[in-house]
XYZ file of C-alpha atoms in Angstrom:
593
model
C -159.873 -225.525 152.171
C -157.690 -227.136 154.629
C -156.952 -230.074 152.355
C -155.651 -227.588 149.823
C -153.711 -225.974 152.227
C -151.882 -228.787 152.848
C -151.750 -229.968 149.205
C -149.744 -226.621 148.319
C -147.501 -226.807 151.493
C -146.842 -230.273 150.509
C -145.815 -228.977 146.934
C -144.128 -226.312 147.887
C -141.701 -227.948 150.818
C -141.323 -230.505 147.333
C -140.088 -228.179 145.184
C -137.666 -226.596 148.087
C -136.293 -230.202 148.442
C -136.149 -230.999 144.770
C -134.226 -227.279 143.476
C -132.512 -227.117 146.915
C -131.655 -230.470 148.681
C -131.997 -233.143 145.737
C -128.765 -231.561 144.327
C -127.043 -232.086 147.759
C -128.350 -235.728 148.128
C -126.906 -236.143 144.560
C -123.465 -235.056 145.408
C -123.141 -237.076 148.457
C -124.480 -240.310 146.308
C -122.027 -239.788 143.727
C -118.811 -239.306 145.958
C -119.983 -242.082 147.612
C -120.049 -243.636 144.592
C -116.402 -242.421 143.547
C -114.899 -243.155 146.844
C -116.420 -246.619 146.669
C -113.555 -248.213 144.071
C -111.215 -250.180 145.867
C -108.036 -249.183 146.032
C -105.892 -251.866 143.749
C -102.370 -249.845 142.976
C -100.002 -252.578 143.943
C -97.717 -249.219 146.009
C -100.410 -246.998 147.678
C -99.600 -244.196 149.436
C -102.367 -242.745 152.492
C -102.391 -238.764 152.404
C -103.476 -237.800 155.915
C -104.996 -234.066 155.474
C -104.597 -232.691 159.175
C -105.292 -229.253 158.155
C -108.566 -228.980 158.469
C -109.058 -230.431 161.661
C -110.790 -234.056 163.087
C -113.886 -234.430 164.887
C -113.927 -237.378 167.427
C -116.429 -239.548 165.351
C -118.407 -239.983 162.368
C -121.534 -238.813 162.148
C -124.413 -239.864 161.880
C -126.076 -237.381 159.639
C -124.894 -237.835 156.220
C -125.402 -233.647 155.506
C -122.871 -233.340 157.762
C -119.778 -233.886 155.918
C -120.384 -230.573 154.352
C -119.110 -228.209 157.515
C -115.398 -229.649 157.232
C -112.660 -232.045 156.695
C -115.077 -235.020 157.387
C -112.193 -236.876 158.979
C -112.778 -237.918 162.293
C -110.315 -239.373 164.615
C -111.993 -242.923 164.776
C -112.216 -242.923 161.334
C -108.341 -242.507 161.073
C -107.740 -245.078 164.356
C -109.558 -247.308 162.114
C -108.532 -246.980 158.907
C -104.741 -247.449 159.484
C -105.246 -249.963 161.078
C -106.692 -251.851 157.845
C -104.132 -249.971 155.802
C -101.508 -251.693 158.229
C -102.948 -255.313 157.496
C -102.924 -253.905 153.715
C -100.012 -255.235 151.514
C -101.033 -253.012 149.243
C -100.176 -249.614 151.482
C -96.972 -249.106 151.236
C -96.725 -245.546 153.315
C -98.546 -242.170 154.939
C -97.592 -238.822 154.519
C -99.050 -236.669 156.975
C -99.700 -232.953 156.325
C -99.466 -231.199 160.003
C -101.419 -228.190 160.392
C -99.517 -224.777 161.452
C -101.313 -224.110 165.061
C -102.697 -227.022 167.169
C -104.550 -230.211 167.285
C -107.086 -231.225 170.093
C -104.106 -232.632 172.535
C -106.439 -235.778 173.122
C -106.966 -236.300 169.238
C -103.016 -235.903 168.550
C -102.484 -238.502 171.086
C -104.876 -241.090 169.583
C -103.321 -239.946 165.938
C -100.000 -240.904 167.254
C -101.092 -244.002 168.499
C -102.258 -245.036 165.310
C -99.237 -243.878 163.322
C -97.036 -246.050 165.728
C -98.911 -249.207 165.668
C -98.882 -248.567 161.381
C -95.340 -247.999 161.452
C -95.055 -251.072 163.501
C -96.205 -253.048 160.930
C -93.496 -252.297 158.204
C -94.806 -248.680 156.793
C -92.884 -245.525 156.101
C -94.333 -242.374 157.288
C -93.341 -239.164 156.347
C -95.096 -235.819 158.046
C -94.731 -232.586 156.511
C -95.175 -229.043 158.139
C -95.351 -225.514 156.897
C -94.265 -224.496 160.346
C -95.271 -224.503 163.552
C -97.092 -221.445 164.766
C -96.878 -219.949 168.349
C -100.208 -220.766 169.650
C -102.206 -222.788 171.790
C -101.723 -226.324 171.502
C -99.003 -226.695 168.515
C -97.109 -228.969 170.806
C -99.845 -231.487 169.972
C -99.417 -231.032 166.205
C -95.647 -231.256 166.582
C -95.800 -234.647 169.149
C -97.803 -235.958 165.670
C -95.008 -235.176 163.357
C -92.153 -236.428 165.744
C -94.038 -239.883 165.334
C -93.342 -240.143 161.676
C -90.489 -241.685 160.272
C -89.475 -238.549 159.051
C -90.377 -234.640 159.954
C -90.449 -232.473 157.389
C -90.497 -228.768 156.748
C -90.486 -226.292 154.295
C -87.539 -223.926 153.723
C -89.890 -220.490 154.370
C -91.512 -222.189 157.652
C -90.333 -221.205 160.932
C -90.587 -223.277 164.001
C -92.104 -221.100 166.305
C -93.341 -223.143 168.431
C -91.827 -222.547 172.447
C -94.161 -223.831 174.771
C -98.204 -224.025 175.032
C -99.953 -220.830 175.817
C -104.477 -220.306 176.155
C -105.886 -217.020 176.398
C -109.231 -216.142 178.468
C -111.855 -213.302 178.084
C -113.796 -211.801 181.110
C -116.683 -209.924 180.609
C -117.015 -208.921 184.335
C -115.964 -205.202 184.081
C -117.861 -204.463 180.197
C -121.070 -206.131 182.221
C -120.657 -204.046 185.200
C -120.422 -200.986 183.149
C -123.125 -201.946 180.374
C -125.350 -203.366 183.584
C -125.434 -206.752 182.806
C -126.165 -208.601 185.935
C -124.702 -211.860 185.581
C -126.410 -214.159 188.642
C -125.061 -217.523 188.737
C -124.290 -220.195 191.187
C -120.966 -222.573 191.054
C -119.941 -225.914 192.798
C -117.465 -225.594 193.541
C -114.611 -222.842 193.149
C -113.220 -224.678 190.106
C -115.785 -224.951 187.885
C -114.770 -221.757 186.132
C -116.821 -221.893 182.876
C -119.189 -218.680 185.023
C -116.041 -216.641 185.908
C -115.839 -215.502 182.268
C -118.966 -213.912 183.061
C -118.832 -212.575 186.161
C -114.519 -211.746 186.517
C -112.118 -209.468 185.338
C -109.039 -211.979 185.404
C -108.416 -215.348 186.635
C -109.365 -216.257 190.158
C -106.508 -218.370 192.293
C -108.552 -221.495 191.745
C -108.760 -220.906 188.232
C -105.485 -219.755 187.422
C -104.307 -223.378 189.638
C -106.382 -225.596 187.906
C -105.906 -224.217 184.475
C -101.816 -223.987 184.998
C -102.028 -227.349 186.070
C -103.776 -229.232 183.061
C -101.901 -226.806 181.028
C -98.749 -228.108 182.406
C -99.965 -232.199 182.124
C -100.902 -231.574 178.520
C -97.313 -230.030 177.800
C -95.288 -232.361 179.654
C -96.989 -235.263 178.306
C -96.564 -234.112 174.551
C -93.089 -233.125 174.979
C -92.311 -236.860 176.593
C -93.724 -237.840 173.385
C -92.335 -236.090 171.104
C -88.821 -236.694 172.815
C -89.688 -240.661 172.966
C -90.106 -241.048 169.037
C -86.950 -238.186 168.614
C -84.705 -240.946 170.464
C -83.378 -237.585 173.136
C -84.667 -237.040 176.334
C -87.408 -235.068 177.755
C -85.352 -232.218 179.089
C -83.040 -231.691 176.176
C -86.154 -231.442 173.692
C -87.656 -229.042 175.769
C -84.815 -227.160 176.443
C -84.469 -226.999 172.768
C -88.049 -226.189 171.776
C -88.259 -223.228 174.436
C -84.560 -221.813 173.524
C -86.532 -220.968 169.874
C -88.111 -219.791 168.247
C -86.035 -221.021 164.840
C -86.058 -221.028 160.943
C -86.645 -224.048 159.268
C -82.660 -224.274 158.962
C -81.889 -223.824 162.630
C -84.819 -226.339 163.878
C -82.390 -228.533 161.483
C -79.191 -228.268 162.860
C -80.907 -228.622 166.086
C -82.433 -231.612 165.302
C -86.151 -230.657 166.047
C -86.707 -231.856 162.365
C -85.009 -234.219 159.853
C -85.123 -232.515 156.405
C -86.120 -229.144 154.660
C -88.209 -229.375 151.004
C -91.747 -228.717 149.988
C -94.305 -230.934 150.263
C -94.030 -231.865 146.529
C -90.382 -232.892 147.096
C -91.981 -235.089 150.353
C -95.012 -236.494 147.935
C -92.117 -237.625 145.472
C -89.867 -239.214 147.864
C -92.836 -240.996 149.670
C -93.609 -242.390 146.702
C -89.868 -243.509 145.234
C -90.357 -245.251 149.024
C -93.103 -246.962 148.196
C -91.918 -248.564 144.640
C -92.698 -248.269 140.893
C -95.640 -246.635 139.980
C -96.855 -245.452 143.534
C -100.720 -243.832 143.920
C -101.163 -241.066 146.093
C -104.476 -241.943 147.488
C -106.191 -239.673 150.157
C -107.339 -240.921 153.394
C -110.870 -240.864 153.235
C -111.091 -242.140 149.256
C -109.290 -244.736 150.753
C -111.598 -245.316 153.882
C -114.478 -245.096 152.107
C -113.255 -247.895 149.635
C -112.997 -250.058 152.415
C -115.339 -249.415 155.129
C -115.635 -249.892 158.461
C -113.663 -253.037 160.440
C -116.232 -254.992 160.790
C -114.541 -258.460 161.795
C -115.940 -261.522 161.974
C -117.251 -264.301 164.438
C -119.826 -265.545 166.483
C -119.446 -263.093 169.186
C -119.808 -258.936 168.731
C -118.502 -255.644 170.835
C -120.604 -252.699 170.142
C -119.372 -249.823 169.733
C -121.940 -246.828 170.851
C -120.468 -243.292 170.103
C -121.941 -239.814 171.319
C -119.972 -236.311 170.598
C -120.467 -232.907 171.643
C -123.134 -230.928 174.009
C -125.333 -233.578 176.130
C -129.143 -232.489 175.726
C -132.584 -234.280 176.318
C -134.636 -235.270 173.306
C -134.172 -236.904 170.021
C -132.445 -235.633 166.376
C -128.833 -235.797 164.834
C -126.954 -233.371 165.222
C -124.438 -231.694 162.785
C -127.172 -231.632 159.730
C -125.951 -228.983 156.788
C -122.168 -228.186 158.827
C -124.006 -227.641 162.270
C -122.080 -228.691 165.377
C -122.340 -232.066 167.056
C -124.449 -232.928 169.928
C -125.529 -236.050 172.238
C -129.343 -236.398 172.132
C -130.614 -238.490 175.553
C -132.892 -240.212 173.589
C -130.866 -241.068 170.963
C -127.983 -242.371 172.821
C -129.591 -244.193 175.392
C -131.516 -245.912 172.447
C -128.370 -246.737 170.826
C -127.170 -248.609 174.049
C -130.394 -250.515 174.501
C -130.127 -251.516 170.731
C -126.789 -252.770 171.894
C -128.221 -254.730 174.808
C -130.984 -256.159 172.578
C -128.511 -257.636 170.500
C -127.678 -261.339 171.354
C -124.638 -261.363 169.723
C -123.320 -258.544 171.319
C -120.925 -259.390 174.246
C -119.560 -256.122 175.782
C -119.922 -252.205 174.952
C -117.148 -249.872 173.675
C -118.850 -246.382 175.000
C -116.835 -243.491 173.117
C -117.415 -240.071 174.579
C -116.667 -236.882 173.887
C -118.471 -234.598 175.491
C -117.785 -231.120 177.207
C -120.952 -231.978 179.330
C -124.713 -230.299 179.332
C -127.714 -231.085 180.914
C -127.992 -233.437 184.278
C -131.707 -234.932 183.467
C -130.131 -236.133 179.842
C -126.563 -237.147 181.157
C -129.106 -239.574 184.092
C -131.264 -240.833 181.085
C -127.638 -241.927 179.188
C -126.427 -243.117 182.571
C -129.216 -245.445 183.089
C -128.754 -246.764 179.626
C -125.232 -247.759 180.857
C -126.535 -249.735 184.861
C -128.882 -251.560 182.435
C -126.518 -252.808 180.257
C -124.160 -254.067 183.217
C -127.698 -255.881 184.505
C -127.935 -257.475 181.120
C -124.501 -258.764 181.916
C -122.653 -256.379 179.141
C -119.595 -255.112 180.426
C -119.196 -251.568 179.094
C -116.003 -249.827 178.661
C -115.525 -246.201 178.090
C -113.073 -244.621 175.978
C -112.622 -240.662 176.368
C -112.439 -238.448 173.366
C -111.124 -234.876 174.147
C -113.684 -234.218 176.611
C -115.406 -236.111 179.280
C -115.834 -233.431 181.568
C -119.221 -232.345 183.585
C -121.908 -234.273 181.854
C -119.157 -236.374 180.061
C -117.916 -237.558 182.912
C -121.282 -238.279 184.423
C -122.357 -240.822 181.521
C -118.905 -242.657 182.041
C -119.240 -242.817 185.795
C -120.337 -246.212 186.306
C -118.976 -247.662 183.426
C -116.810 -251.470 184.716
C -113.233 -250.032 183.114
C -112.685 -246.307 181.768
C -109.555 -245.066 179.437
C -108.880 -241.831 178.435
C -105.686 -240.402 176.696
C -102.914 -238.560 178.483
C -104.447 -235.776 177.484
C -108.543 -236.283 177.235
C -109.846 -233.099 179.567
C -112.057 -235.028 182.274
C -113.616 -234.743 185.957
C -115.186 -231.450 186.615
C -117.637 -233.175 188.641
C -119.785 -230.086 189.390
C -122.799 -227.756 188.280
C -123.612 -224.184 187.904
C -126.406 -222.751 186.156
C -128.199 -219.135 186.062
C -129.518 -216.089 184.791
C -128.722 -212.582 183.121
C -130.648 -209.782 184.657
C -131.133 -207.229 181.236
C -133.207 -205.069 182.376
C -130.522 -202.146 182.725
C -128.313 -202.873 180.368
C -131.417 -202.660 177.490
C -133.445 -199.507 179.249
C -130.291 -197.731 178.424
C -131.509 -197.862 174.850
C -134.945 -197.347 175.930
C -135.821 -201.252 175.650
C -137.846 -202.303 178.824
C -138.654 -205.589 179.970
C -141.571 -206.311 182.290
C -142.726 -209.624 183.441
C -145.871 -211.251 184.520
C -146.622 -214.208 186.523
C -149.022 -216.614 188.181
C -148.579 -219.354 190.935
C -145.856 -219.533 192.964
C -143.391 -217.158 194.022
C -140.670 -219.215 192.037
C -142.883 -218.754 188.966
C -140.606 -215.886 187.477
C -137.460 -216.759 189.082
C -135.465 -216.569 185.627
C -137.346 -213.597 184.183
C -134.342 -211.350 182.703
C -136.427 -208.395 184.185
C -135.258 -208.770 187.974
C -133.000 -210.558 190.287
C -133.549 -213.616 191.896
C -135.263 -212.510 195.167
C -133.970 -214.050 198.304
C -136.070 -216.879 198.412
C -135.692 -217.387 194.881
C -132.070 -217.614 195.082
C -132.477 -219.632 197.916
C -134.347 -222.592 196.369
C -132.465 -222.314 193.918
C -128.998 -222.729 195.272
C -130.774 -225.451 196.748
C -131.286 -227.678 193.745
C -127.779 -227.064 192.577
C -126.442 -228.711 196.033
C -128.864 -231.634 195.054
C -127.492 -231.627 191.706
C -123.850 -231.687 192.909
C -124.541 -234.602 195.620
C -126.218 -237.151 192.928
C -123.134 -236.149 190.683
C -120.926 -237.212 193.529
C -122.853 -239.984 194.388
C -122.719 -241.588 190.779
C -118.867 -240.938 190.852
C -118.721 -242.713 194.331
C -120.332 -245.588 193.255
C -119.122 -246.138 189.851
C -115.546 -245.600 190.954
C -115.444 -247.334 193.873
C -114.648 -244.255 196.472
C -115.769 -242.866 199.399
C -118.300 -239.605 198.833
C -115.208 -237.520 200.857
C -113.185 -238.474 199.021
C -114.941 -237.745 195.477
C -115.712 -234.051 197.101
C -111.828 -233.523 197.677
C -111.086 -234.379 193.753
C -114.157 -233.094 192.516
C -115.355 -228.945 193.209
C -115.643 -228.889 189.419
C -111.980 -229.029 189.108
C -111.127 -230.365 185.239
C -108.104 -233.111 185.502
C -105.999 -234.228 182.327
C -106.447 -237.990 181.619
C -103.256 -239.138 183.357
C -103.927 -236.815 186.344
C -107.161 -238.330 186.817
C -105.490 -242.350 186.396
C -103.723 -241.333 189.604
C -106.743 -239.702 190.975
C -108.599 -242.965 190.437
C -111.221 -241.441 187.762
C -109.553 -243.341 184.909
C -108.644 -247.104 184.551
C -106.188 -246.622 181.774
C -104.222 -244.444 179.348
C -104.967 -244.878 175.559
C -107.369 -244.795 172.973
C -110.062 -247.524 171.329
C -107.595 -249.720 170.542
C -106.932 -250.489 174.518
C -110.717 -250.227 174.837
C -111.501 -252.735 172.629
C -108.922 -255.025 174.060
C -110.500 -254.685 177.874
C -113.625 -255.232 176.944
C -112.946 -258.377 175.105
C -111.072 -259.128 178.464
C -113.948 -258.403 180.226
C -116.564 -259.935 178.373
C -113.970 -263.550 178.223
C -113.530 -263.668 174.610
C -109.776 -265.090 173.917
C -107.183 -262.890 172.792
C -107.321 -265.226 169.504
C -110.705 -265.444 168.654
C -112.246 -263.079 166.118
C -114.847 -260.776 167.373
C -117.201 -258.926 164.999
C -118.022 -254.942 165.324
C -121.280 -253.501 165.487
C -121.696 -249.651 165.657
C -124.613 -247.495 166.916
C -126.106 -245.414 166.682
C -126.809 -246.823 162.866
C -126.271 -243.510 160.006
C -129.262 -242.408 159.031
C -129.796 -242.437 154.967
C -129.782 -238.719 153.026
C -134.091 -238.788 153.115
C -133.926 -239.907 156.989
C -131.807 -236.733 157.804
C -134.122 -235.133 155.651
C -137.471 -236.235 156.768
C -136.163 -235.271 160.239
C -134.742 -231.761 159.210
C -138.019 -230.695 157.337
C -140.771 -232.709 159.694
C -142.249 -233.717 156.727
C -145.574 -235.376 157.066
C -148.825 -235.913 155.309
C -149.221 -234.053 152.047
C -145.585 -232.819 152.060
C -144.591 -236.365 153.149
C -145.897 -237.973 150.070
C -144.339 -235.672 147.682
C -141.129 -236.284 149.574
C -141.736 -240.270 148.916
C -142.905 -238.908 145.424
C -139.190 -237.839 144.907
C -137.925 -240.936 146.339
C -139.485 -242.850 143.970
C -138.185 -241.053 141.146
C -134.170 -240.926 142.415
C -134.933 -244.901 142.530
C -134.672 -244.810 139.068
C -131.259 -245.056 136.993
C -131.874 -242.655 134.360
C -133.703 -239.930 136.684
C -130.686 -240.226 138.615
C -128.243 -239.690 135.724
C -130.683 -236.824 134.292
C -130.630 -235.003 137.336
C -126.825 -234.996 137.287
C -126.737 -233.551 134.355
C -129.259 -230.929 135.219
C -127.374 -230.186 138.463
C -123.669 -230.728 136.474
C -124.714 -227.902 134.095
C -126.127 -225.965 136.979
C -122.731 -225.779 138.755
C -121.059 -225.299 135.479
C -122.492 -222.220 135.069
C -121.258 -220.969 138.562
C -117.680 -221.806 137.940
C -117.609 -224.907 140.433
C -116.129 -227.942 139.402
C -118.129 -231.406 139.706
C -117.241 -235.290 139.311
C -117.439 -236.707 136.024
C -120.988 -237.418 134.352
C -122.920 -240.984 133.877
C -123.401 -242.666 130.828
C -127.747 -243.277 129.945
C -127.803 -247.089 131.087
């Protein structure tokens, strides 16, 4: 009986995979398929799709293309850079989105755009205005880069400084009796006061002002660098606004007014006779990766989003990113393994999360200095909390101007429910054995006195191995790590003068220190090597499912069949008619071999 159990569960989680997921796995294969042509027009254009937004790096689950752009900001750092070595690329034309960019992503964007400009290109960035909020500075610093700013006649450039908003829940808990009990080291690491305020604290209306201000200033000097004016007359200009498109014009915030169909047109009379419009990604995915070439390697280990113990991708079917412990530290031993690998690029972007996984990742990175692989860190958007702890102890550290960083500190805690839901006639009520700490995060009560007491405790012992990583991988006394740290968050280039950063830039400069460091000369060629390696469409999906024994071999079963051309091209069709029916569009069919 148990064997048939398992015979029908292993059918049945078949079937879901073979109406359901098959189809998926079909339509990544074939735009992987599409994308792969090489680009061969003799004038190529780049269309850079900023719209939509960037994540920091690719991932590593192929499913997850399908929760956005699937552009990430390495993948455009890299890709430009081939397209700048390309004879065939003649030009980029941006398309700027209306509100912001992640201030550290438009920085490495920039950087990109200036080193491909550098090499001969035009570059033309187009706008449909510039909306007043958040960070639209950022997006704006991007289009002052180009060659030329565009915008179109309807668009107004509202854009007048760099504003964040803030909710507090403090007063709705008080009066709905949520009993937010938390503990904070120090006064700046705000992420509780949401919880537990009504408005913004003096500590967290000074640290927030002041990476609001670094972030600003920075873009700004920027934008006013590649606008040929200075600092203070841009911003005097920007704040006197907001303007029309015609205004922002005569005031030279932009260069010409016309719809992005006038811009695609005169990209391409830039470009020469018979010019291809050819999208960013089509175009990455024709080439692939840098990989270089000789004897010698650099690694390049990535990790984005929440830090967390265990194993498993994240981002399957449009989730969010995350840093798995095991995963990553894997990926760095992999790294060390490697003969031919002769330093480690480290990207991180991470917000931070859990101590125990952030120490795991962190021993990863002593063993690979034992091995005698200099690792370098480059900063994403975030390195901040956890972030930060993974790159502490790292030989050389860069960040952009405007990467979010530090807030060496820790809270953690509890929400007491037990009011709030017996005013709807829920009740909660606990039981416990052993210790007295046994139920010390029950939702049902307070932490007693003791309670809170131990556990206050281990948050100071928490804070003082945070501060003691920092110490030693940055070369400071503990004071003076505790006068910079109290989970205060520091811009990149207020934490290069802080002494928490080595150096301002992107993986470009990264790459370029650790070949310094690892004594490879400027003109030898260094291969590439990236980890942690993408998993294939039935890895992501044996992990996703937990397929295994009965359900496992139907799962190969299927394998076996998609290994074959004209099951492939059946399939298609099956799935091409399917879609049909629903109104969607899909690529062109196969031939029967």
């Amino acid at each position: 009986m148990k064997q048939f159990f398992l015979t029908v569960l292993g059918v049945f989680l078949g079937l879901i995979l073979f109406v359901v997921v098959v189809p998926l796995v079909l339509i990544t294969a074939a735009v992987s398929s599409a994308s792969s042509t090489p680009v061969t027009a003799s004038n190529t254009v780049l269309e850079l799709d900023l719209r939509d937004g960037l994540t920091d790096q690719d991932p590593t689950n192929p499913f997850a293309v399908f929760g956005g752009s699937g552009l990430s900001v390495m993948e455009v750092v890299d890709t430009l850079a081939q397209a700048g070595d390309d004879r065939h690329v003649k030009a980029l034309l941006i398309r700027l989105p209306e509100a912001g960019m992640t201030p550290a992503a438009a920085d490495e964007v920039r950087q990109a755009v200036r080193r491909f400009r550098a090499a001969g290109k035009v570059v033309i960035a187009h706008s449909q205005g510039f909306q007043p909020v958040g960070t639209t500075i950022s997006s704006y610093m991007v289009g002052a880069s180009a060659s030329e700013l565009w915008m179109q006649n309807t668009a107004s450039f509202q854009l007048t400084g760099f504003s964040a908003d803030q909710i507090f829940l403090g007063r709705a808990f008080d009066k709905y009796g949520v009993n937010a009990q938390f503990e904070q080291r120090y006064e700046y690491k705000n992420a509780v006061n949401e919880y537990t305020q009504s408005d913004f604290t003096p500590a967290h209306r000074e640290a927030m002002t002041a990476w609001m201000t670094s972030i600003y200033t920075s873009a700004i000097a920027n934008a006013a660098s590649d606008r040929k004016v200075t600092p203070v007359a841009l911003r005097a200009t920007i704040e006197g606004g907001p303007w029309s498109s015609a205004e922002a014009l005569q005031r030279k915030l932009i260069d010409k007014i016309g719809q992005v169909e006038e811009a695609e047109a005169e990209i391409r009379r830039r470009a020469g006779k018979g010019a291809q419009l050819v999208e960013l990604g089509d175009y990455a995915s024709s080439k692939g990766q840098r990989r270089g070439s000789g004897r010698n390697a650099i690694a390049i280990v990535g990790g984005e989003g929440a830090i967390q113990t265990g194993s498993g991708s994240g981002g399957g079917f449009g989730g969010g990113a995350s840093i798995r412990s095991d995963d990553l530290a894997g990926a760095l031993y992999e790294a060390i393994e490697d003969k031919d690998v002769k330093a480690i690029v480290f990207r991180v972007s991470s917000p931070g999360g859990s101590p125990e996984a952030s120490e795991q990742i962190l021993a990863a990175v002593r063993a690979a200095r034992a091995a005698g692989k200099p690792v370098v860190v480059s900063m994403g958007a975030y390195a901040a909390s956890g972030g930060y702890w993974i790159s502490s102890e790292a030989d050389y550290i860069v960040a952009q101007p405007s990467t979010l960083t530090g807030s060496i500190g820790v809270y953690g805690g509890k929400f007491v429910l037990a009011n709030a839901l017996g005013r709807f006639g829920v009740d909660i009520r606990d039981l416990s054995v052993g210790g007295d700490y046994a139920d010390a995060f029950s939702p049902a009560r307070p932490f007693s006195a003791a309670q809170r007491a131990a556990y206050s405790a281990s948050i100071d012992r928490t804070y003082e191995e945070f501060i003691a990583r920092v110490a030693t991988g940055r070369k400071l006394t503990p004071a003076r790590v505790r006068e910079i740290a109290r989970g205060r968050v520091w811009t990149g280039r207020q934490a290069k003068e802080l002494g928490l950063v080595d150096e301002l830039g992107g993986l470009h400069e990264a790459i370029v220190q650790a070949r310094r460091l690892a004594e490879i000369p400027a003109d030898e060629a260094v291969r590439f090597k990236r980890y942690p390696t993408p998993e294939s469409p039935w890895e992501a999906l044996s992990k996703a499912f937990g397929v295994s024994s009965e359900a496992a071999r139907v799962l190969v079963g299927i394998g076996g069949v998609m290994a074959d051309p004209q099951a492939r091209v059946v399939l298609q069709r099956i799935e091409a008619d399917r879609m049909r029916s629903a109104g969607a569009s899909v690529l062109a069919e196969q031939p029967l071999p």
